CSV table of C-alpha atoms and ligand atoms in Angstrom, one decimal:
chain,number,residue,atom,x,y,z
A,13,UNK,CA,186.2,142.4,30.6
A,14,UNK,CA,186.3,139.4,33.0
A,15,UNK,CA,188.8,139.9,35.8
A,16,UNK,CA,190.7,136.7,35.1
A,17,UNK,CA,190.9,137.7,31.5
A,18,UNK,CA,192.6,140.9,32.4
A,19,UNK,CA,195.3,139.0,34.4
A,20,UNK,CA,195.8,136.6,31.5
A,21,UNK,CA,196.1,139.4,29.0
A,22,UNK,CA,198.6,141.2,31.2
A,23,UNK,CA,200.7,138.1,31.7
A,24,UNK,CA,200.7,137.6,27.9
A,25,UNK,CA,201.5,141.3,27.2
A,26,UNK,CA,204.3,141.2,29.8
A,27,UNK,CA,206.0,138.3,28.0
A,28,UNK,CA,205.4,139.5,24.5
A,29,UNK,CA,206.7,143.0,25.1
A,30,UNK,CA,209.5,142.1,27.5
A,31,UNK,CA,208.2,143.2,30.9
A,32,UNK,CA,208.3,139.8,32.8
A,33,UNK,CA,209.3,136.3,31.8
A,34,UNK,CA,209.0,133.0,33.7
A,35,UNK,CA,212.2,132.1,35.4
A,36,UNK,CA,214.2,129.3,33.6
A,37,UNK,CA,211.4,129.0,31.1
A,38,UNK,CA,213.2,126.7,28.7
A,39,UNK,CA,213.4,124.2,31.5
A,40,UNK,CA,209.6,124.4,32.2
A,41,UNK,CA,209.9,127.4,34.6
A,42,UNK,CA,210.5,127.5,38.4
A,43,UNK,CA,207.5,127.8,40.6
A,44,UNK,CA,206.5,131.5,41.3
A,45,UNK,CA,209.9,132.9,40.3
A,46,UNK,CA,210.0,135.6,37.6
A,47,UNK,CA,212.6,137.5,35.6
A,48,UNK,CA,212.2,141.1,34.4
A,49,UNK,CA,212.8,141.8,30.8
A,50,UNK,CA,214.1,145.0,29.1
A,51,UNK,CA,210.9,147.0,29.7
A,52,UNK,CA,210.1,145.4,33.1
A,53,UNK,CA,213.5,146.2,34.6
A,54,UNK,CA,213.1,149.9,33.6
A,55,UNK,CA,209.6,150.0,35.1
A,56,UNK,CA,210.6,148.4,38.4
A,57,UNK,CA,213.8,150.6,38.6
A,58,UNK,CA,211.6,153.7,38.1
A,59,UNK,CA,209.5,152.5,41.1
A,60,UNK,CA,212.5,152.0,43.3
A,61,UNK,CA,214.2,155.2,42.2
A,62,UNK,CA,211.0,157.2,43.0
A,63,UNK,CA,210.8,155.5,46.4
A,64,UNK,CA,214.4,156.2,47.1
A,65,UNK,CA,214.1,159.9,46.1
A,66,UNK,CA,211.0,160.3,48.3
A,67,UNK,CA,212.3,158.5,51.3
A,68,UNK,CA,216.1,159.2,51.3
A,69,UNK,CA,217.1,162.1,49.0
A,70,UNK,CA,214.1,164.4,49.7
A,71,UNK,CA,214.4,164.1,53.5
A,72,UNK,CA,217.0,165.1,56.0
A,73,UNK,CA,216.0,162.5,58.6
A,74,UNK,CA,216.4,159.3,56.7
A,75,UNK,CA,219.7,157.5,55.7
A,76,UNK,CA,220.1,154.7,53.1
A,77,UNK,CA,221.6,151.2,53.7
A,78,UNK,CA,222.3,148.2,51.7
A,79,UNK,CA,222.8,145.2,54.1
A,80,UNK,CA,223.8,141.7,53.0
A,81,UNK,CA,221.1,139.1,52.3
A,82,UNK,CA,223.0,136.5,54.5
A,83,UNK,CA,223.1,137.4,58.1
A,84,UNK,CA,224.2,135.7,61.3
A,85,UNK,CA,221.6,132.9,62.0
A,86,UNK,CA,221.0,134.3,65.5
A,87,UNK,CA,219.4,137.3,63.9
A,88,UNK,CA,216.5,135.1,62.9
A,89,UNK,CA,216.2,133.5,66.3
A,90,UNK,CA,216.1,137.0,67.9
A,91,UNK,CA,213.6,138.3,65.3
A,92,UNK,CA,211.2,135.4,66.0
A,93,UNK,CA,211.4,134.0,62.5
A,94,UNK,CA,213.0,130.6,63.4
A,95,UNK,CA,210.3,129.9,65.9
A,96,UNK,CA,207.3,131.7,64.4
A,97,UNK,CA,207.6,132.3,60.7
A,98,UNK,CA,205.6,129.2,59.9
A,99,UNK,CA,202.5,127.9,58.1
A,100,UNK,CA,200.6,124.8,59.2
A,101,UNK,CA,200.8,122.1,56.5
A,102,UNK,CA,199.4,118.7,55.9
A,103,UNK,CA,200.7,115.8,53.7
A,104,UNK,CA,198.8,113.3,51.7
A,105,UNK,CA,200.4,109.9,52.5
A,106,UNK,CA,199.0,108.5,49.3
A,107,UNK,CA,199.8,111.0,46.5
A,108,UNK,CA,202.6,112.8,48.5
A,109,UNK,CA,201.1,116.3,47.8
A,110,UNK,CA,201.4,118.9,50.5
A,111,UNK,CA,198.8,121.5,51.4
A,112,UNK,CA,198.2,124.4,53.7
A,113,UNK,CA,196.0,123.0,56.6
A,114,UNK,CA,193.4,125.7,55.9
A,115,UNK,CA,193.3,124.9,52.1
A,116,UNK,CA,189.5,125.4,51.4
A,117,UNK,CA,189.6,122.4,49.0
A,118,UNK,CA,190.2,120.0,51.9
A,119,UNK,CA,187.0,118.2,53.0
A,120,UNK,CA,187.0,117.2,56.7
A,121,UNK,CA,189.6,117.6,59.4
A,122,UNK,CA,193.2,116.7,58.4
A,123,UNK,CA,194.4,113.8,60.6
A,124,UNK,CA,190.9,112.4,60.9
A,125,UNK,CA,189.6,109.3,58.8
A,126,UNK,CA,187.0,111.4,57.0
A,127,UNK,CA,189.4,114.0,55.7
A,128,UNK,CA,189.8,113.9,51.9
A,129,UNK,CA,192.8,114.7,49.8
A,130,UNK,CA,191.9,117.5,47.3
A,131,UNK,CA,194.2,116.0,44.6
A,132,UNK,CA,193.9,112.2,44.7
A,133,UNK,CA,190.6,112.1,46.5
A,134,UNK,CA,191.8,109.4,49.1
A,135,UNK,CA,190.2,109.5,52.5
A,136,UNK,CA,192.0,109.3,55.8
A,137,UNK,CA,195.5,109.9,54.1
A,138,UNK,CA,196.0,113.5,55.3
A,139,UNK,CA,198.4,113.9,58.2
A,140,UNK,CA,197.8,116.1,61.2
A,141,UNK,CA,199.0,119.7,60.5
A,142,UNK,CA,202.7,120.3,61.0
A,143,UNK,CA,204.4,123.7,61.2
A,144,UNK,CA,206.6,124.5,58.2
A,145,UNK,CA,209.1,127.3,58.3
A,146,UNK,CA,208.9,129.7,55.3
A,147,UNK,CA,212.6,130.7,55.4
A,148,UNK,CA,214.9,129.3,52.7
A,149,UNK,CA,218.0,127.7,54.3
A,150,UNK,CA,221.4,127.1,52.9
A,151,UNK,CA,224.9,126.2,54.3
A,152,UNK,CA,227.8,128.5,54.8
A,153,UNK,CA,231.3,127.0,54.3
A,154,UNK,CA,232.3,123.5,53.2
A,155,UNK,CA,230.4,121.4,55.8
A,156,UNK,CA,226.7,121.0,55.4
A,157,UNK,CA,225.6,120.4,59.0
A,158,UNK,CA,223.3,122.1,61.5
A,159,UNK,CA,226.0,124.5,62.6
A,160,UNK,CA,226.5,125.8,59.1
A,161,UNK,CA,222.9,126.8,58.4
A,162,UNK,CA,222.3,130.3,57.2
A,163,UNK,CA,219.0,131.8,55.9
A,164,UNK,CA,218.1,133.8,52.9
A,165,UNK,CA,216.5,136.8,54.6
A,166,UNK,CA,212.6,136.8,54.6
A,167,UNK,CA,212.5,140.6,55.1
A,168,UNK,CA,215.1,143.3,54.7
A,169,UNK,CA,214.2,145.0,58.0
A,170,UNK,CA,216.5,143.0,60.3
A,171,UNK,CA,219.6,144.3,58.4
A,172,UNK,CA,218.5,147.7,59.4
A,173,UNK,CA,218.0,146.9,63.1
A,174,UNK,CA,221.4,145.3,63.5
A,175,UNK,CA,223.0,148.3,61.8
A,176,UNK,CA,221.0,151.0,63.5
A,177,UNK,CA,223.8,152.1,65.9
A,178,UNK,CA,226.4,152.0,63.1
A,179,UNK,CA,224.2,154.3,61.0
A,180,UNK,CA,223.4,156.6,63.9
A,181,UNK,CA,227.0,157.0,64.9
A,182,UNK,CA,228.4,157.5,61.4
A,183,UNK,CA,225.7,159.8,60.1
A,184,UNK,CA,225.3,162.1,63.2
A,185,UNK,CA,221.5,161.7,63.0
A,186,UNK,CA,219.4,162.1,66.1
A,187,UNK,CA,216.1,160.4,67.0
A,188,UNK,CA,213.6,160.7,65.4
A,189,UNK,CA,215.3,159.4,62.3
A,190,UNK,CA,215.0,156.6,59.8
A,191,UNK,CA,216.9,154.1,57.7
A,192,UNK,CA,215.7,153.0,54.3
A,193,UNK,CA,216.7,150.0,52.3
A,194,UNK,CA,215.8,148.3,49.0
A,195,UNK,CA,216.7,144.6,48.6
A,196,UNK,CA,215.7,141.1,47.8
A,197,UNK,CA,213.8,138.9,50.3
A,198,UNK,CA,212.9,135.2,50.0
A,199,UNK,CA,210.0,133.2,51.3
A,200,UNK,CA,209.2,129.6,50.6
A,201,UNK,CA,205.5,130.5,50.1
A,202,UNK,CA,203.1,127.6,50.1
A,203,UNK,CA,200.4,129.3,48.0
A,204,UNK,CA,202.2,131.8,45.8
A,205,UNK,CA,200.6,133.0,42.7
A,206,UNK,CA,198.8,135.8,40.8
A,207,UNK,CA,201.8,136.4,38.6
A,208,UNK,CA,204.3,138.7,40.4
A,209,UNK,CA,202.0,139.4,43.3
A,210,UNK,CA,203.1,136.6,45.6
A,211,UNK,CA,206.5,135.1,44.7
A,212,UNK,CA,209.2,133.2,46.4
A,213,UNK,CA,211.9,135.7,45.6
A,214,UNK,CA,210.9,139.4,45.7
A,215,UNK,CA,212.2,142.9,46.4
A,216,UNK,CA,211.2,145.0,49.4
A,217,UNK,CA,211.4,148.8,49.9
A,218,UNK,CA,211.5,149.1,53.6
A,219,UNK,CA,212.1,152.0,56.0
A,220,UNK,CA,212.4,151.8,59.7
A,221,UNK,CA,211.8,155.1,61.6
A,222,UNK,CA,213.3,155.2,65.1
A,223,UNK,CA,211.3,157.3,67.6
A,224,UNK,CA,211.1,158.1,71.3
A,225,UNK,CA,208.6,155.8,73.1
A,226,UNK,CA,205.4,157.7,73.6
A,227,UNK,CA,205.7,159.5,70.2
A,228,UNK,CA,205.3,156.3,68.2
A,229,UNK,CA,201.5,156.6,67.7
A,230,UNK,CA,201.8,160.1,66.2
A,231,UNK,CA,204.7,159.0,63.9
A,232,UNK,CA,202.7,156.0,62.9
A,233,UNK,CA,199.8,158.2,61.8
A,234,UNK,CA,202.1,160.5,59.9
A,235,UNK,CA,203.8,157.7,58.1
A,236,UNK,CA,200.7,155.9,57.0
A,237,UNK,CA,199.3,159.1,55.5
A,238,UNK,CA,202.6,159.9,53.7
A,239,UNK,CA,202.8,156.4,52.3
A,240,UNK,CA,199.3,156.5,50.9
A,241,UNK,CA,200.1,159.8,49.3
A,242,UNK,CA,203.1,158.3,47.7
A,243,UNK,CA,201.0,155.6,46.0
A,244,UNK,CA,198.4,158.1,44.9
A,245,UNK,CA,201.1,160.2,43.3
A,246,UNK,CA,202.1,157.3,41.1
A,247,UNK,CA,198.8,158.0,39.3
A,248,UNK,CA,196.9,155.0,40.6
A,249,UNK,CA,193.1,155.2,40.5
A,250,UNK,CA,192.2,156.7,43.9
A,251,UNK,CA,189.1,154.5,44.3
A,252,UNK,CA,191.3,151.4,44.0
A,253,UNK,CA,193.5,152.3,47.0
A,254,UNK,CA,192.4,152.0,50.6
A,255,UNK,CA,193.7,151.2,54.1
A,256,UNK,CA,193.0,148.0,55.9
A,257,UNK,CA,193.5,148.0,59.7
A,258,UNK,CA,194.8,144.8,61.2
A,259,UNK,CA,192.5,143.3,63.9
A,260,UNK,CA,194.0,141.7,67.0
A,261,UNK,CA,194.0,138.2,65.3
A,262,UNK,CA,195.9,139.6,62.2
A,263,UNK,CA,198.7,141.5,64.0
A,264,UNK,CA,202.2,140.1,63.4
A,265,UNK,CA,204.1,139.0,66.6
A,266,UNK,CA,206.1,142.2,66.6
A,267,UNK,CA,203.3,144.8,66.0
A,268,UNK,CA,201.3,146.9,68.3
A,269,UNK,CA,199.3,148.4,65.4
A,270,UNK,CA,199.3,147.8,61.6
A,271,UNK,CA,197.6,149.1,58.5
A,272,UNK,CA,197.9,147.6,55.1
A,273,UNK,CA,197.7,149.9,52.0
A,274,UNK,CA,195.6,147.8,49.7
A,275,UNK,CA,194.9,147.9,46.0
A,276,UNK,CA,191.9,146.5,44.2
A,277,UNK,CA,193.4,143.9,41.9
A,278,UNK,CA,191.3,141.8,39.5
A,279,UNK,CA,191.6,139.1,42.1
A,280,UNK,CA,190.4,141.3,45.0
A,281,UNK,CA,191.6,143.8,47.5
A,282,UNK,CA,195.2,142.9,48.4
A,283,UNK,CA,198.1,144.4,50.4
A,284,UNK,CA,200.8,146.3,48.6
A,285,UNK,CA,202.4,147.9,51.6
A,286,UNK,CA,202.3,147.4,55.4
A,287,UNK,CA,202.8,150.2,57.9
A,288,UNK,CA,203.6,148.8,61.3
A,289,UNK,CA,204.2,150.1,64.8
A,290,UNK,CA,206.9,147.5,65.9
A,291,UNK,CA,207.4,149.1,69.3
A,292,UNK,CA,210.9,148.2,70.8
A,293,UNK,CA,210.3,144.5,70.1
A,294,UNK,CA,213.1,144.1,67.6
A,295,UNK,CA,215.8,146.2,69.3
A,296,UNK,CA,214.8,144.6,72.6
A,297,UNK,CA,215.3,141.1,71.2
A,298,UNK,CA,218.6,141.9,69.4
A,299,UNK,CA,219.8,143.5,72.6
A,300,UNK,CA,218.9,140.3,74.5
A,301,UNK,CA,220.3,137.8,72.0
A,302,UNK,CA,223.5,139.7,71.1
A,303,UNK,CA,224.3,140.9,74.6
A,304,UNK,CA,225.1,144.4,73.2
A,305,UNK,CA,223.4,147.5,74.5
A,306,UNK,CA,221.3,149.1,71.7
A,307,UNK,CA,219.9,152.0,73.7
A,308,UNK,CA,219.9,155.6,72.5
A,309,UNK,CA,221.4,158.3,74.6
A,310,UNK,CA,219.5,161.6,74.3
A,311,UNK,CA,222.1,164.2,75.3
A,312,UNK,CA,219.8,167.1,75.5
A,313,UNK,CA,217.4,165.3,77.9
A,314,UNK,CA,220.2,163.3,79.5
A,315,UNK,CA,218.2,160.1,79.2
A,316,UNK,CA,218.6,156.6,77.7
A,317,UNK,CA,216.0,154.6,76.1
A,318,UNK,CA,215.3,151.8,73.5
A,319,UNK,CA,213.7,153.5,70.5
A,320,UNK,CA,210.3,152.4,69.2
A,321,UNK,CA,210.2,151.7,65.5
A,322,UNK,CA,207.6,152.6,62.9
A,323,UNK,CA,208.1,150.5,59.8
A,324,UNK,CA,206.9,151.1,56.2
A,325,UNK,CA,207.3,148.0,54.1
A,326,UNK,CA,206.4,147.9,50.4
A,327,UNK,CA,207.0,145.3,47.8
A,328,UNK,CA,208.7,146.6,44.6
A,329,UNK,CA,207.2,143.8,42.6
A,330,UNK,CA,203.7,144.3,43.9
A,331,UNK,CA,203.9,148.0,43.2
A,332,UNK,CA,205.1,147.2,39.7
A,333,UNK,CA,202.2,144.8,39.2
A,334,UNK,CA,199.8,147.4,40.6
A,335,UNK,CA,201.0,149.9,38.0
A,336,UNK,CA,200.6,147.5,35.2
A,337,UNK,CA,197.1,146.5,36.2
A,338,UNK,CA,196.0,150.1,36.8
A,339,UNK,CA,197.5,151.2,33.5
A,340,UNK,CA,196.0,148.5,31.2
A,341,UNK,CA,193.2,149.5,29.0
A,342,UNK,CA,191.7,148.6,25.6
A,343,UNK,CA,190.0,151.1,23.3
A,344,UNK,CA,188.3,150.9,20.0
A,345,UNK,CA,190.0,153.2,17.5
A,346,UNK,CA,188.9,153.2,13.8
A,347,UNK,CA,187.5,149.7,14.1
A,348,UNK,CA,190.6,148.3,15.8
A,349,UNK,CA,191.5,147.5,19.4
A,350,UNK,CA,194.1,149.7,20.8
A,351,UNK,CA,195.9,148.3,23.8
A,352,UNK,CA,197.4,151.0,26.1
A,353,UNK,CA,199.5,150.9,29.2
A,354,UNK,CA,198.7,154.4,30.5
A,355,UNK,CA,201.7,154.8,32.8
A,356,UNK,CA,202.4,158.1,34.5
A,357,UNK,CA,205.3,159.6,32.3
A,358,UNK,CA,207.7,159.5,35.2
A,359,UNK,CA,207.2,155.8,35.6
A,360,UNK,CA,207.0,154.7,31.9
A,361,UNK,CA,210.0,152.5,30.8
A,362,UNK,CA,210.4,154.3,27.5
A,363,UNK,CA,209.8,158.1,27.5
A,364,UNK,CA,209.5,158.7,23.8
A,365,UNK,CA,209.5,156.9,20.4
A,366,UNK,CA,211.4,158.6,17.6
A,367,UNK,CA,210.2,157.9,14.1
A,368,UNK,CA,211.0,159.1,10.6
A,369,UNK,CA,207.7,159.4,8.7
A,370,UNK,CA,209.3,157.7,5.7
A,371,UNK,CA,212.7,156.2,5.0
A,372,UNK,CA,213.8,158.9,2.5
A,373,UNK,CA,214.1,162.6,1.8
A,374,UNK,CA,216.6,163.2,4.7
A,375,UNK,CA,214.1,162.1,7.4
A,376,UNK,CA,216.0,159.1,8.7
A,377,UNK,CA,219.1,161.2,9.1
A,378,UNK,CA,217.4,163.9,11.1
A,379,UNK,CA,215.4,161.3,13.2
A,380,UNK,CA,218.6,159.4,14.0
A,381,UNK,CA,220.4,162.6,15.0
A,382,UNK,CA,217.5,163.5,17.3
A,383,UNK,CA,217.3,160.0,18.7
A,384,UNK,CA,221.0,159.9,19.6
A,385,UNK,CA,220.8,163.4,21.2
A,386,UNK,CA,217.9,162.3,23.4
A,387,UNK,CA,219.2,158.9,24.2
A,388,UNK,CA,222.1,160.2,26.1
A,389,UNK,CA,219.7,161.8,28.6
A,390,UNK,CA,216.4,159.8,28.5
A,391,UNK,CA,215.3,156.2,27.6
A,392,UNK,CA,213.9,156.6,24.0
A,393,UNK,CA,213.3,154.1,21.2
A,394,UNK,CA,213.9,154.5,17.5
A,395,UNK,CA,211.5,152.8,15.1
A,396,UNK,CA,211.4,153.1,11.3
A,397,UNK,CA,209.6,149.9,10.4
A,398,UNK,CA,206.0,149.7,9.2
A,399,UNK,CA,203.2,152.2,8.9
A,400,UNK,CA,203.2,155.1,11.4
A,401,UNK,CA,199.9,153.8,12.9
A,402,UNK,CA,201.5,150.5,13.7
A,403,UNK,CA,204.5,152.2,15.3
A,404,UNK,CA,202.2,154.2,17.5
A,405,UNK,CA,200.3,151.0,18.6
A,406,UNK,CA,203.6,149.3,19.6
A,407,UNK,CA,204.5,152.3,21.7
A,408,UNK,CA,201.0,152.4,23.3
A,409,UNK,CA,201.4,148.8,24.4
A,410,UNK,CA,204.8,149.6,25.9
A,411,UNK,CA,203.3,152.5,27.8
A,412,UNK,CA,205.4,155.1,26.0
A,413,UNK,CA,203.8,158.5,26.7
A,414,UNK,CA,205.1,160.4,23.6
A,415,UNK,CA,206.0,159.7,20.0
A,416,UNK,CA,208.1,162.1,18.0
A,417,UNK,CA,207.7,162.0,14.2
A,418,UNK,CA,210.3,163.6,11.9
A,419,UNK,CA,208.5,164.6,8.6
A,420,UNK,CA,208.8,166.9,5.6
A,421,UNK,CA,208.4,170.0,7.8
A,422,UNK,CA,211.3,168.9,10.0
A,423,UNK,CA,213.5,169.0,6.9
A,424,UNK,CA,212.2,172.4,5.8
A,425,UNK,CA,211.2,174.2,9.1
A,426,UNK,CA,213.0,172.1,11.8
A,427,UNK,CA,209.8,171.2,13.6
A,428,UNK,CA,208.5,167.7,14.6
A,429,UNK,CA,205.1,166.4,15.7
A,430,UNK,CA,204.8,165.0,19.2
A,431,UNK,CA,201.8,162.7,19.7
A,432,UNK,CA,200.4,162.1,23.1
A,433,UNK,CA,199.6,158.5,24.0
A,434,UNK,CA,196.4,159.1,26.0
A,435,UNK,CA,194.6,161.7,23.9
A,436,UNK,CA,196.3,160.8,20.6
A,437,UNK,CA,196.5,164.6,19.9
A,438,UNK,CA,199.6,166.1,18.3
A,439,UNK,CA,201.6,169.2,19.0
A,440,UNK,CA,204.1,170.8,16.5
A,441,UNK,CA,207.3,171.5,18.4
A,442,UNK,CA,210.6,173.0,17.3
A,443,UNK,CA,213.4,170.4,17.0
A,444,UNK,CA,215.5,172.3,19.6
A,445,UNK,CA,212.5,172.4,22.0
A,446,UNK,CA,211.9,168.6,22.1
A,447,UNK,CA,214.0,167.8,25.1
A,448,UNK,CA,212.5,170.6,27.2
A,449,UNK,CA,209.0,169.6,26.1
A,450,UNK,CA,209.6,166.0,27.4
A,451,UNK,CA,211.4,167.1,30.6
A,452,UNK,CA,208.6,169.3,31.6
A,453,UNK,CA,206.1,166.5,31.3
A,454,UNK,CA,208.3,163.7,32.8
A,455,UNK,CA,209.0,165.5,36.1
A,456,UNK,CA,206.3,164.9,38.6
B,530,GAP,N1,209.2,143.8,57.4
B,530,GAP,C1,207.8,143.6,57.4
B,530,GAP,C2,207.3,142.7,56.4
B,530,GAP,O1,208.1,142.1,55.7
B,530,GAP,P1,205.1,141.9,55.2
B,530,GAP,O2,203.7,142.4,55.3
B,530,GAP,O3,205.4,140.4,55.4
B,530,GAP,O4,206.0,142.8,56.2
B,530,GAP,C3,205.8,143.6,53.4
B,530,GAP,O5,205.7,142.3,53.8
B,530,GAP,C4,205.5,143.8,51.9
B,530,GAP,O6,206.4,142.9,51.1
B,530,GAP,C5,204.1,143.4,51.5
B,530,GAP,O7,203.2,144.5,51.6
B,530,GAP,C6,204.3,143.0,50.0
B,530,GAP,O8,204.3,144.2,49.2
B,530,GAP,C7,205.7,142.5,50.0
B,530,GAP,N2,205.7,141.0,50.0
B,530,GAP,C8,205.6,140.2,51.1
B,530,GAP,N3,205.6,138.9,50.7
B,530,GAP,C9,205.7,138.9,49.4
B,530,GAP,C10,205.8,137.8,48.4
B,530,GAP,N4,205.8,136.5,48.7
B,530,GAP,N5,205.9,138.2,47.1
B,530,GAP,C11,205.9,139.5,46.7
B,530,GAP,N6,205.9,140.5,47.6
B,530,GAP,C12,205.8,140.2,48.9
């Protein structure tokens, strides 16, 4: 299967089955902004819930936070985003298109007479590169002037830094400890694309771990190992995951060291999460710009210091895309193509399909009863339309790991068949054992 074909097939499946739709589609869509449909919202929620459980609920040393998207504009001066969160862009004076200065389609040097516009082909019409800030701006209050500018946050991390003392003092944590947050971030990306991989509105799952200076490198190593394990436990193919260490020319302005966790997408190896040693850069800058002391007082050692920060920053949308790419497969079964999303059961949007074999002989009544009993506790789907094989195929495409069929034996012996998505094998299980059977396999 050609790689571009796989992405095309995924985009089409995502729309057909209700995972992801183009934003404002009836108006022609909005560039690189996507909406999650009924199955997609469940899948992404499962990713976020699993992250929250691993990072907050399962640990004693991490607290949760939900900071606002809009923040005081000085936050973004202190963080370096107003001055430095930029891409160099060039304009074509003839066709008015705008490009990244390093766009490989540009022939020649922008600003020089020989440079050629990649869209209209004009020569000498490309401007010198100018820096373009990637932050979205809006106005707060009734007057739309410079003083009213606020930004849609380009990362959730800053909401954690400015709240770190609030969390520390209210939770009675001591360093080392972390703060975790899931939330929307916005970047006016110039070259977005690859479906939900790079978008202008996306969700981050970020954790900032505050440590004593000098212990940062060991915490950094721990966190990068733990984060890779988290991705592996989602059931992703191990050979498609790797680390990429940032060289000196790649490091962000705040980072002393950084590793990306990369996945091998059909369009190449790409970052799904960054682990950064941000030193005391952020707290130092917020201390300087706000004039407020942000030092930590270690009572036991009777010393004050500005903590170092180890950050883990994953994209919820990128992890969701990774799961879809990794799960997609086509198989030939009895002369037909079976499309399967082989999600780990804990991640699958629907956990089980419930079917009456036929619409008579008491089967629909028993199947409906089972469906309602399960639905109160698990996302399940009732389907009585079409041949049983078709119903299985529909659930395979949605990534549903189990299908429960109520048949003649259910009526006489109170047992059902449970069909496994991946092996297509079937077990006979007592009606009163179905929930336990599912639970055992969904917990991971
Ligand atoms: N606070 C650090 C930070 O934001 P980043 O490497 O710029 O670091 C972290 O972003 C993660 O956020 C990335 O690994 C990616 O998963 C996600 N991300 C960043 N930009 C994105 C975009 N335009 N669309 C979707 N996800 C994005």
